[in-house]
Short mmCIF file of C-alpha atoms in Angstrom, two decimals:
data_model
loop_
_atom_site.label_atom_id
_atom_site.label_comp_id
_atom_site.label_asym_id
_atom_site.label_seq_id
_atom_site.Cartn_x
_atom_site.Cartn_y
_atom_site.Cartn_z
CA UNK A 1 -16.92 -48.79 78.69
CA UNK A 2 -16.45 -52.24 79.80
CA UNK A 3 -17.07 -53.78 76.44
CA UNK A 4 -14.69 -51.48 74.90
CA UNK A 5 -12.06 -52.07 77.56
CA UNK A 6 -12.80 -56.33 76.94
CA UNK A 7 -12.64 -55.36 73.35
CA UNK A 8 -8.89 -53.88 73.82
CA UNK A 9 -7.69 -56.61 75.37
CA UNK A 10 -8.90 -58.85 72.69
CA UNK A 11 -7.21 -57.40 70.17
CA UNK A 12 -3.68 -56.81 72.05
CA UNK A 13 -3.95 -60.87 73.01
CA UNK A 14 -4.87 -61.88 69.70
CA UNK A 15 -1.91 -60.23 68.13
CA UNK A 16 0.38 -61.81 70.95
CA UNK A 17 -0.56 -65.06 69.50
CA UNK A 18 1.47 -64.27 66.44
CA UNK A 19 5.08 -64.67 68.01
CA UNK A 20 6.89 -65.94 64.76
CA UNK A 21 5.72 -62.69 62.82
CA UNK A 22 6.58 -60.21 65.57
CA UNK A 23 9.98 -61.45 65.61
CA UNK A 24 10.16 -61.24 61.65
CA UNK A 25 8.95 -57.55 62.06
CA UNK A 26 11.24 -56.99 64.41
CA UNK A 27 14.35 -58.26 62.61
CA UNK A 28 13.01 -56.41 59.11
CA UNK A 29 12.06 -53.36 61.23
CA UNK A 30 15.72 -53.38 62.54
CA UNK A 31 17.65 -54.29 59.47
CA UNK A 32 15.84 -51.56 57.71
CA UNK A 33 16.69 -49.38 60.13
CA UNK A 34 20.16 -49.94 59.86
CA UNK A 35 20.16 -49.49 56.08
CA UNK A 36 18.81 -46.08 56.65
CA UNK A 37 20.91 -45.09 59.66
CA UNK A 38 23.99 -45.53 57.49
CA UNK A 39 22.61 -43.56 54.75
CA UNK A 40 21.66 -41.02 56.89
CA UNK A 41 25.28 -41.30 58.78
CA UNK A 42 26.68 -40.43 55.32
CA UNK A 43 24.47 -37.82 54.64
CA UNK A 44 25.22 -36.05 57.70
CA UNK A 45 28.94 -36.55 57.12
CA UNK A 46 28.66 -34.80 54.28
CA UNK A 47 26.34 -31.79 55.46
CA UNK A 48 26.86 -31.55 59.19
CA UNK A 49 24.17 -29.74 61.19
CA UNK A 50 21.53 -30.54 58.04
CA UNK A 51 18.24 -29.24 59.17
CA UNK A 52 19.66 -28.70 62.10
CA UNK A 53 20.17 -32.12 63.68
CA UNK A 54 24.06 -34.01 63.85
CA UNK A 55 24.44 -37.56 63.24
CA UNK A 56 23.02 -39.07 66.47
CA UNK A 57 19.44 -37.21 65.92
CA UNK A 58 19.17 -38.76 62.04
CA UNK A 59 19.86 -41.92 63.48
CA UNK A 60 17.34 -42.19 66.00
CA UNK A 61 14.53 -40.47 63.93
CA UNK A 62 15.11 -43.54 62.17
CA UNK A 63 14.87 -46.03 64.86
CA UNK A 64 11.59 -43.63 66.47
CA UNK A 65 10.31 -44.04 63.11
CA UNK A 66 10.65 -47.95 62.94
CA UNK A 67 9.63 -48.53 66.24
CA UNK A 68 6.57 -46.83 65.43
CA UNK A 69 5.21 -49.02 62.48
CA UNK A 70 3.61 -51.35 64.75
CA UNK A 71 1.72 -48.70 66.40
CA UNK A 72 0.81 -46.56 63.53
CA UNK A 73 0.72 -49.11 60.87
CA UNK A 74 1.22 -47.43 57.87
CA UNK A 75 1.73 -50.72 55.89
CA UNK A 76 -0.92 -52.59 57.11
CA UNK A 77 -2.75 -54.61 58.45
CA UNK A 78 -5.94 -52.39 57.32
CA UNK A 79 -8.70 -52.68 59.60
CA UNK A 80 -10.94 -55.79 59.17
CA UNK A 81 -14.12 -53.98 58.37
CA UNK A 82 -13.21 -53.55 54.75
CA UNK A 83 -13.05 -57.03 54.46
CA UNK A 84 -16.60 -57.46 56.54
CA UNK A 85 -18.30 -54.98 54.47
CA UNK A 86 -17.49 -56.55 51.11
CA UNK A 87 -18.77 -59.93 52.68
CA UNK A 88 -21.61 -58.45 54.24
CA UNK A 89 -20.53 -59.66 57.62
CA UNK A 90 -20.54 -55.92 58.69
CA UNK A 91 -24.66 -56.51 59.19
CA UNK A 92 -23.72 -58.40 62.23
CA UNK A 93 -20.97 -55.37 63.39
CA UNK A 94 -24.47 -53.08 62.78
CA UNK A 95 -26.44 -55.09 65.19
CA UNK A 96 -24.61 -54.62 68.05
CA UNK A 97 -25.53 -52.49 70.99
CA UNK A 98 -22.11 -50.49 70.51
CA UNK A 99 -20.62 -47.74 68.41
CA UNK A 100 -19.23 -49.15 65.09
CA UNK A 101 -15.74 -46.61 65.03
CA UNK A 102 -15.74 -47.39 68.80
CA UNK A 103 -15.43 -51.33 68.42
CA UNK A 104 -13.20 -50.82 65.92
CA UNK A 105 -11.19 -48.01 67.64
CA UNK A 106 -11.04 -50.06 70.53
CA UNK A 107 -9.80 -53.05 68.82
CA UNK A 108 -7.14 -50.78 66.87
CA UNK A 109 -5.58 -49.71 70.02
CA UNK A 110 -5.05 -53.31 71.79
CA UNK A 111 -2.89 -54.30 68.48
CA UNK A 112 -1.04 -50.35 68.76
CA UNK A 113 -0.59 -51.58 72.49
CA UNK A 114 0.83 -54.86 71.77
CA UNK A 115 2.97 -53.30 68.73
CA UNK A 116 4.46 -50.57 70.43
CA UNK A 117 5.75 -53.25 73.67
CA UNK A 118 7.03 -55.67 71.86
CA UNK A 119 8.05 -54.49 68.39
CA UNK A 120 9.07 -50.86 68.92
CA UNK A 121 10.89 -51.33 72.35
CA UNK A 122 12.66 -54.51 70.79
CA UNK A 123 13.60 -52.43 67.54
CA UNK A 124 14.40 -49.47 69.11
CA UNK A 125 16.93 -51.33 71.35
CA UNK A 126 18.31 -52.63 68.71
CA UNK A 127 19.68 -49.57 67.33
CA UNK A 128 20.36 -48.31 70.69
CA UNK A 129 23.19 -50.96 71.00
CA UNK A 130 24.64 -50.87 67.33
CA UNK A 131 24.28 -47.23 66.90
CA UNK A 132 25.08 -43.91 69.17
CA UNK A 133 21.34 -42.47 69.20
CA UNK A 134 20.15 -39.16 70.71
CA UNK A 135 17.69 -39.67 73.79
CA UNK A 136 15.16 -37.46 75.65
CA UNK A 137 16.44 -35.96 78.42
CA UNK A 138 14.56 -36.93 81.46
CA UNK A 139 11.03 -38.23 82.25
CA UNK A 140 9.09 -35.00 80.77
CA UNK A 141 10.33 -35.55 77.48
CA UNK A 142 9.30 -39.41 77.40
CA UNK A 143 6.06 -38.58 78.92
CA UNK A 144 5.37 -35.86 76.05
CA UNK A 145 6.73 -38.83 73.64
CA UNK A 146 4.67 -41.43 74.84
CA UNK A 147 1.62 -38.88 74.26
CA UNK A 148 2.66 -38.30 70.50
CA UNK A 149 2.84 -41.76 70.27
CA UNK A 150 -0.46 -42.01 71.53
CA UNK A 151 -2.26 -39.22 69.43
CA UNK A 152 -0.07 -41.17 66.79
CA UNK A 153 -1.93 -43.97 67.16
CA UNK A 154 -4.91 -41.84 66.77
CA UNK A 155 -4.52 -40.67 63.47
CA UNK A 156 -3.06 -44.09 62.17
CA UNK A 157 -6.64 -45.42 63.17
CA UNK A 158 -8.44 -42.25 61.67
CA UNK A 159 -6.74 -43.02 58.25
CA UNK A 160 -6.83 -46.83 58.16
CA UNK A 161 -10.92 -46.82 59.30
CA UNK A 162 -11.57 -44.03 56.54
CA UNK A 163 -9.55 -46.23 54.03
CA UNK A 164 -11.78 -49.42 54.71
CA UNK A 165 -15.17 -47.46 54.96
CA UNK A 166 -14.50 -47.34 50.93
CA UNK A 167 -15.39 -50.21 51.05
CA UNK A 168 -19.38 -49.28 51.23
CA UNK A 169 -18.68 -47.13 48.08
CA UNK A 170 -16.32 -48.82 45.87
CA UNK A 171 -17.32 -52.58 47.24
CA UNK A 172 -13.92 -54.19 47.38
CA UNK A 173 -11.29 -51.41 49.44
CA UNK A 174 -8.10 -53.33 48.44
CA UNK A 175 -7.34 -50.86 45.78
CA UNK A 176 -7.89 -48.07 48.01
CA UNK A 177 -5.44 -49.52 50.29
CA UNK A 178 -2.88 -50.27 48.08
CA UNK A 179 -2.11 -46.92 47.14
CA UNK A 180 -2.25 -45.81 50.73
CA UNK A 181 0.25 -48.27 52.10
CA UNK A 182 2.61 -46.08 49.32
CA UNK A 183 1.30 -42.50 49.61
CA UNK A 184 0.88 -42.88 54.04
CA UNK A 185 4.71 -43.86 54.78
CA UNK A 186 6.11 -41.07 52.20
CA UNK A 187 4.00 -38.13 53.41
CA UNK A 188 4.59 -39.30 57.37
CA UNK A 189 8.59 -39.00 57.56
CA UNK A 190 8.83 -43.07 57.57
CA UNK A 191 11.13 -43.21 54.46
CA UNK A 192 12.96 -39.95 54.63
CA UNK A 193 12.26 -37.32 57.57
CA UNK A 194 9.91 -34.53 56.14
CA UNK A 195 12.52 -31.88 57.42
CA UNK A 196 14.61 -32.86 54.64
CA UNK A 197 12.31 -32.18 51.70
CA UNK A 198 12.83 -28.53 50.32
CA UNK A 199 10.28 -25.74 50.44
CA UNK A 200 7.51 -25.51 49.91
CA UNK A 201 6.73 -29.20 49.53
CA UNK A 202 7.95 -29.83 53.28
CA UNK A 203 6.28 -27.52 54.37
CA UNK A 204 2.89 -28.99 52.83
CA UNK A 205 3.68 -32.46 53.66
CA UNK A 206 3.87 -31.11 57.87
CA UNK A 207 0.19 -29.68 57.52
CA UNK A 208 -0.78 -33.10 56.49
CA UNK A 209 -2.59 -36.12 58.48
CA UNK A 210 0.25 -38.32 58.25
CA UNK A 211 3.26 -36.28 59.35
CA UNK A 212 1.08 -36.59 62.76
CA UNK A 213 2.02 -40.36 62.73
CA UNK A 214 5.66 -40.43 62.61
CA UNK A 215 7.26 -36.77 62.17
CA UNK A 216 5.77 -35.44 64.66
CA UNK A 217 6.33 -37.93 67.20
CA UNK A 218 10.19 -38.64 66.55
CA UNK A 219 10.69 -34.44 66.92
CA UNK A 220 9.31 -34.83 70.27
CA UNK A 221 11.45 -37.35 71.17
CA UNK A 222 14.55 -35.73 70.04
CA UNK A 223 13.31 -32.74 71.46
CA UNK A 224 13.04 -30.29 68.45
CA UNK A 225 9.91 -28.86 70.39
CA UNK A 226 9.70 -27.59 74.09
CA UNK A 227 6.94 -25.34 75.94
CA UNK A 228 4.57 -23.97 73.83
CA UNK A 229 5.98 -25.55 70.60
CA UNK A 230 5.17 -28.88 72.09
CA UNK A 231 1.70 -27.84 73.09
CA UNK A 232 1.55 -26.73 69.41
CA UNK A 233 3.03 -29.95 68.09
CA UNK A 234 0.61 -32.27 70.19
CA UNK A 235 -2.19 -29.89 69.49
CA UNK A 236 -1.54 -30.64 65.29
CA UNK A 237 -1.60 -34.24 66.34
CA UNK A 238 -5.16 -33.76 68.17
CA UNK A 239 -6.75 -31.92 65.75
CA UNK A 240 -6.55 -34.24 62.99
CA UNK A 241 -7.09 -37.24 65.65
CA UNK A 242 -10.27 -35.63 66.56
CA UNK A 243 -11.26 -34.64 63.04
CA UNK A 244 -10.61 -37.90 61.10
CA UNK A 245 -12.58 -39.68 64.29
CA UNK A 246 -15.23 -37.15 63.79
CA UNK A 247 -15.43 -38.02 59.66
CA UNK A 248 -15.42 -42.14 60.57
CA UNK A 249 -18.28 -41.18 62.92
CA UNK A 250 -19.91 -39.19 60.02
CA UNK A 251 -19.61 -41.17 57.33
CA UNK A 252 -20.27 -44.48 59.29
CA UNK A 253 -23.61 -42.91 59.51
CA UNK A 254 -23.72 -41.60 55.77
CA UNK A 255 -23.07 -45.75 54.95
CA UNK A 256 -25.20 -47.28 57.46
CA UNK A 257 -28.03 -45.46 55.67
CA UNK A 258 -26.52 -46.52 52.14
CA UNK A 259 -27.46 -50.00 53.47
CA UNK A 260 -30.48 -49.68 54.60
CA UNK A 261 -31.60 -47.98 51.18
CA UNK A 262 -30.33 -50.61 49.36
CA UNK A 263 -32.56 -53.15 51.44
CA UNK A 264 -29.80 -54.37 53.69
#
Protein backbone atom coordinates (compact mmCIF):
# COMPACT_ATOMS: atom_id res chain seq x y z
CA UNK A 1 0.00 0.00 0.00
CA UNK A 2 2.82 2.24 0.60
CA UNK A 3 4.04 2.24 -2.95
CA UNK A 4 0.67 3.00 -4.13
CA UNK A 5 0.16 5.75 -1.59
CA UNK A 6 4.08 7.24 -2.82
CA UNK A 7 2.73 6.61 -6.23
CA UNK A 8 -0.39 9.12 -5.55
CA UNK A 9 1.51 11.64 -4.41
CA UNK A 10 3.70 11.55 -7.38
CA UNK A 11 1.29 12.08 -9.67
CA UNK A 12 -0.79 14.95 -7.73
CA UNK A 13 2.91 16.85 -7.36
CA UNK A 14 3.84 16.33 -10.78
CA UNK A 15 0.73 17.92 -12.09
CA UNK A 16 1.25 20.89 -9.54
CA UNK A 17 4.31 21.62 -11.43
CA UNK A 18 2.22 22.74 -14.35
CA UNK A 19 0.90 26.16 -12.85
CA UNK A 20 0.65 28.12 -16.25
CA UNK A 21 -1.74 25.32 -17.70
CA UNK A 22 -3.95 25.00 -14.63
CA UNK A 23 -4.64 28.56 -14.76
CA UNK A 24 -5.40 28.32 -18.65
CA UNK A 25 -7.87 25.44 -17.72
CA UNK A 26 -9.22 27.29 -15.31
CA UNK A 27 -9.96 30.47 -17.27
CA UNK A 28 -11.28 28.12 -20.48
CA UNK A 29 -13.12 25.92 -17.94
CA UNK A 30 -14.82 29.17 -16.64
CA UNK A 31 -15.42 31.06 -19.81
CA UNK A 32 -17.02 28.00 -21.16
CA UNK A 33 -19.01 27.80 -18.45
CA UNK A 34 -20.35 31.04 -18.80
CA UNK A 35 -21.20 30.53 -22.48
CA UNK A 36 -23.33 27.69 -21.42
CA UNK A 37 -24.88 29.21 -18.30
CA UNK A 38 -26.35 31.92 -20.51
CA UNK A 39 -27.66 29.53 -22.94
CA UNK A 40 -29.06 27.59 -20.46
CA UNK A 41 -30.44 30.97 -18.63
CA UNK A 42 -32.33 31.48 -21.93
CA UNK A 43 -33.50 28.21 -22.22
CA UNK A 44 -35.01 28.18 -18.94
CA UNK A 45 -36.57 31.59 -19.58
CA UNK A 46 -38.26 30.26 -22.14
CA UNK A 47 -39.48 26.82 -20.54
CA UNK A 48 -39.49 27.42 -16.81
CA UNK A 49 -39.40 24.34 -14.58
CA UNK A 50 -37.76 22.24 -17.81
CA UNK A 51 -37.05 18.85 -16.51
CA UNK A 52 -37.86 20.00 -13.53
CA UNK A 53 -35.03 22.29 -12.46
CA UNK A 54 -35.39 26.60 -12.56
CA UNK A 55 -32.64 28.68 -13.68
CA UNK A 56 -30.23 28.47 -10.69
CA UNK A 57 -30.04 24.42 -10.97
CA UNK A 58 -29.07 24.68 -15.04
CA UNK A 59 -26.56 26.98 -14.06
CA UNK A 60 -24.73 25.14 -11.61
CA UNK A 61 -25.00 21.70 -13.41
CA UNK A 62 -22.92 23.62 -15.59
CA UNK A 63 -20.34 24.88 -13.29
CA UNK A 64 -20.50 20.96 -11.35
CA UNK A 65 -19.91 19.83 -14.74
CA UNK A 66 -16.79 22.09 -15.47
CA UNK A 67 -15.36 21.75 -12.29
CA UNK A 68 -15.34 18.20 -12.84
CA UNK A 69 -13.15 17.93 -16.07
CA UNK A 70 -10.07 17.90 -14.16
CA UNK A 71 -11.15 15.06 -12.15
CA UNK A 72 -12.86 12.98 -14.68
CA UNK A 73 -10.97 14.00 -17.68
CA UNK A 74 -13.03 13.36 -20.41
CA UNK A 75 -10.74 15.32 -22.84
CA UNK A 76 -7.63 14.08 -21.90
CA UNK A 77 -4.81 13.63 -20.87
CA UNK A 78 -5.21 9.68 -21.67
CA UNK A 79 -3.26 7.62 -19.45
CA UNK A 80 0.47 7.25 -20.32
CA UNK A 81 0.47 3.54 -20.86
CA UNK A 82 -0.82 3.84 -24.37
CA UNK A 83 2.03 5.72 -25.17
CA UNK A 84 4.47 3.04 -23.17
CA UNK A 85 2.98 0.17 -24.86
CA UNK A 86 3.48 1.42 -28.42
CA UNK A 87 7.21 2.15 -27.34
CA UNK A 88 7.59 -0.93 -25.59
CA UNK A 89 8.48 0.86 -22.41
CA UNK A 90 5.44 -0.96 -20.82
CA UNK A 91 8.12 -4.17 -20.41
CA UNK A 92 9.62 -2.17 -17.68
CA UNK A 93 5.78 -1.27 -16.09
CA UNK A 94 5.55 -5.48 -16.37
CA UNK A 95 8.56 -5.98 -14.27
CA UNK A 96 7.58 -4.43 -11.37
CA UNK A 97 6.61 -6.08 -8.16
CA UNK A 98 3.09 -4.19 -8.35
CA UNK A 99 -0.26 -4.47 -10.02
CA UNK A 100 -0.19 -2.80 -13.51
CA UNK A 101 -4.14 -1.10 -13.21
CA UNK A 102 -3.02 -0.42 -9.59
CA UNK A 103 0.13 1.81 -10.54
CA UNK A 104 -1.75 3.28 -12.94
CA UNK A 105 -4.97 3.71 -10.83
CA UNK A 106 -2.94 5.09 -8.26
CA UNK A 107 -1.24 7.55 -10.38
CA UNK A 108 -4.78 8.53 -11.99
CA UNK A 109 -6.10 9.56 -8.71
CA UNK A 110 -3.09 11.98 -7.48
CA UNK A 111 -3.77 14.09 -10.90
CA UNK A 112 -8.03 13.70 -10.05
CA UNK A 113 -6.76 14.98 -6.54
CA UNK A 114 -4.79 17.81 -7.72
CA UNK A 115 -7.59 18.63 -10.50
CA UNK A 116 -10.46 18.66 -8.43
CA UNK A 117 -8.45 21.36 -5.61
CA UNK A 118 -7.27 23.55 -7.75
CA UNK A 119 -9.22 23.58 -11.01
CA UNK A 120 -12.77 22.65 -9.96
CA UNK A 121 -12.87 24.71 -6.64
CA UNK A 122 -11.27 27.72 -8.64
CA UNK A 123 -13.92 27.23 -11.55
CA UNK A 124 -16.65 26.54 -9.58
CA UNK A 125 -16.09 29.81 -7.63
CA UNK A 126 -16.02 31.46 -10.43
CA UNK A 127 -19.50 30.99 -11.36
CA UNK A 128 -20.50 31.18 -7.85
CA UNK A 129 -19.65 34.98 -7.92
CA UNK A 130 -20.93 35.91 -11.54
CA UNK A 131 -23.89 33.72 -11.44
CA UNK A 132 -26.84 32.89 -8.72
CA UNK A 133 -26.15 28.95 -8.48
CA UNK A 134 -28.16 26.36 -6.51
CA UNK A 135 -26.09 24.74 -3.54
CA UNK A 136 -26.44 21.58 -1.38
CA UNK A 137 -28.03 22.13 1.57
CA UNK A 138 -25.86 21.22 4.44
CA UNK A 139 -22.85 18.91 5.04
CA UNK A 140 -24.79 15.49 4.04
CA UNK A 141 -25.36 16.60 0.71
CA UNK A 142 -21.56 17.67 0.08
CA UNK A 143 -20.42 14.57 1.69
CA UNK A 144 -22.74 12.39 -0.75
CA UNK A 145 -21.21 14.89 -3.56
CA UNK A 146 -17.80 14.52 -2.75
CA UNK A 147 -18.47 10.57 -2.96
CA UNK A 148 -19.95 10.89 -6.60
CA UNK A 149 -17.14 12.79 -7.32
CA UNK A 150 -15.08 10.17 -6.12
CA UNK A 151 -16.79 7.05 -7.79
CA UNK A 152 -16.58 9.73 -10.69
CA UNK A 153 -13.20 9.58 -10.72
CA UNK A 154 -13.53 5.92 -10.80
CA UNK A 155 -15.13 5.41 -13.90
CA UNK A 156 -13.14 8.30 -15.68
CA UNK A 157 -10.04 5.98 -14.87
CA UNK A 158 -12.01 2.71 -15.90
CA UNK A 159 -12.64 4.31 -19.40
CA UNK A 160 -9.37 6.16 -20.04
CA UNK A 161 -7.14 2.72 -18.91
CA UNK A 162 -9.52 0.55 -21.24
CA UNK A 163 -9.00 3.22 -24.04
CA UNK A 164 -5.06 2.97 -23.82
CA UNK A 165 -4.96 -0.91 -23.30
CA UNK A 166 -5.90 -0.70 -27.27
CA UNK A 167 -2.99 0.00 -27.56
CA UNK A 168 -1.71 -3.89 -27.25
CA UNK A 169 -4.29 -4.60 -30.05
CA UNK A 170 -4.33 -1.89 -32.49
CA UNK A 171 -0.45 -0.74 -31.67
CA UNK A 172 -0.82 3.01 -31.76
CA UNK A 173 -4.27 4.01 -29.33
CA UNK A 174 -4.39 7.65 -30.60
CA UNK A 175 -7.21 6.85 -32.87
CA UNK A 176 -9.03 5.14 -30.26
CA UNK A 177 -8.77 8.14 -28.21
CA UNK A 178 -9.72 10.56 -30.51
CA UNK A 179 -13.08 9.45 -30.95
CA UNK A 180 -13.50 9.03 -27.24
CA UNK A 181 -12.53 12.53 -26.24
CA UNK A 182 -15.94 13.24 -28.68
CA UNK A 183 -18.28 10.32 -27.87
CA UNK A 184 -17.19 10.48 -23.55
CA UNK A 185 -18.23 14.32 -22.96
CA UNK A 186 -21.63 13.91 -25.11
CA UNK A 187 -22.90 10.70 -23.48
CA UNK A 188 -21.72 12.09 -19.73
CA UNK A 189 -24.00 15.39 -19.50
CA UNK A 190 -20.66 17.65 -20.07
CA UNK A 191 -22.10 19.48 -23.18
CA UNK A 192 -25.80 19.41 -22.54
CA UNK A 193 -27.30 17.69 -19.25
CA UNK A 194 -28.65 14.15 -20.27
CA UNK A 195 -32.08 15.14 -18.62
CA UNK A 196 -32.66 17.23 -21.51
CA UNK A 197 -32.42 14.70 -24.32
CA UNK A 198 -35.96 13.19 -25.16
CA UNK A 199 -37.01 9.59 -24.64
CA UNK A 200 -35.85 7.06 -25.13
CA UNK A 201 -32.37 8.23 -26.04
CA UNK A 202 -31.99 9.87 -22.42
CA UNK A 203 -32.97 7.34 -21.01
CA UNK A 204 -30.17 5.07 -22.75
CA UNK A 205 -27.52 7.57 -22.42
CA UNK A 206 -28.25 7.35 -18.07
CA UNK A 207 -27.62 3.44 -18.20
CA UNK A 208 -24.34 4.28 -19.71
CA UNK A 209 -20.60 4.39 -18.18
CA UNK A 210 -20.22 7.93 -18.72
CA UNK A 211 -23.36 9.56 -17.34
CA UNK A 212 -21.56 8.10 -14.02
CA UNK A 213 -18.84 10.81 -14.59
CA UNK A 214 -20.66 13.97 -14.71
CA UNK A 215 -24.64 13.45 -14.62
CA UNK A 216 -24.70 11.68 -11.96
CA UNK A 217 -22.56 13.61 -9.81
CA UNK A 218 -24.02 17.24 -10.56
CA UNK A 219 -27.79 15.57 -9.59
CA UNK A 220 -26.35 14.83 -6.33
CA UNK A 221 -25.19 18.00 -5.80
CA UNK A 222 -28.29 19.77 -6.68
CA UNK A 223 -30.02 17.29 -4.85
CA UNK A 224 -32.33 15.59 -7.47
CA UNK A 225 -31.71 12.32 -5.35
CA UNK A 226 -32.22 11.77 -1.51
CA UNK A 227 -32.49 8.40 0.65
CA UNK A 228 -32.70 5.52 -1.24
CA UNK A 229 -32.48 7.29 -4.67
CA UNK A 230 -29.05 8.39 -3.67
CA UNK A 231 -28.03 4.96 -2.53
CA UNK A 232 -29.35 3.99 -6.01
CA UNK A 233 -27.54 6.80 -7.78
CA UNK A 234 -24.07 6.05 -6.04
CA UNK A 235 -24.74 2.39 -6.39
CA UNK A 236 -24.96 3.02 -10.65
CA UNK A 237 -21.75 4.87 -10.13
CA UNK A 238 -20.10 1.71 -8.25
CA UNK A 239 -21.15 -0.78 -10.38
CA UNK A 240 -19.62 0.37 -13.45
CA UNK A 241 -16.46 1.63 -11.24
CA UNK A 242 -16.09 -1.86 -10.12
CA UNK A 243 -16.86 -3.47 -13.46
CA UNK A 244 -14.66 -1.40 -15.84
CA UNK A 245 -11.74 -1.96 -12.94
CA UNK A 246 -12.60 -5.55 -13.08
CA UNK A 247 -12.26 -5.58 -17.28
CA UNK A 248 -8.66 -3.42 -16.98
CA UNK A 249 -7.71 -6.19 -14.51
CA UNK A 250 -8.93 -8.81 -17.09
CA UNK A 251 -7.73 -7.75 -20.04
CA UNK A 252 -4.34 -6.49 -18.58
CA UNK A 253 -3.94 -10.14 -18.14
CA UNK A 254 -5.45 -11.18 -21.65
CA UNK A 255 -2.37 -8.57 -23.06
CA UNK A 256 0.34 -9.44 -20.79
CA UNK A 257 0.02 -12.92 -22.31
CA UNK A 258 -0.29 -11.35 -25.95
CA UNK A 259 3.31 -10.29 -25.13
CA UNK A 260 4.73 -12.96 -23.97
CA UNK A 261 3.43 -15.04 -27.11
CA UNK A 262 4.79 -12.75 -29.29
CA UNK A 263 8.36 -13.23 -27.60
CA UNK A 264 8.26 -10.07 -25.55
Amino acid sequence: MGVYTSVFWHGLRRYATYRAATAAGILTNSVFGCVSAFVLIAVWEARPGLAGWDAADAVAFVFVAQALIGVVAPFGPSLEIGERIRTGDVAIDLIRPVALPAWWLAQDLGRAAFGAVFRGVPTFAVGALLFTLTLPDGPAQWLAFAAATLLAALVGFGLRYLYALSAFWVVDDRGVQAVAWLVGPFFSGMFLPLALFPEPLGAVLRALPWSAMVQVPAEVFLGDHTGAGLAAALGFQAAWAAALLLAGRALTATAVRRVVVQGG
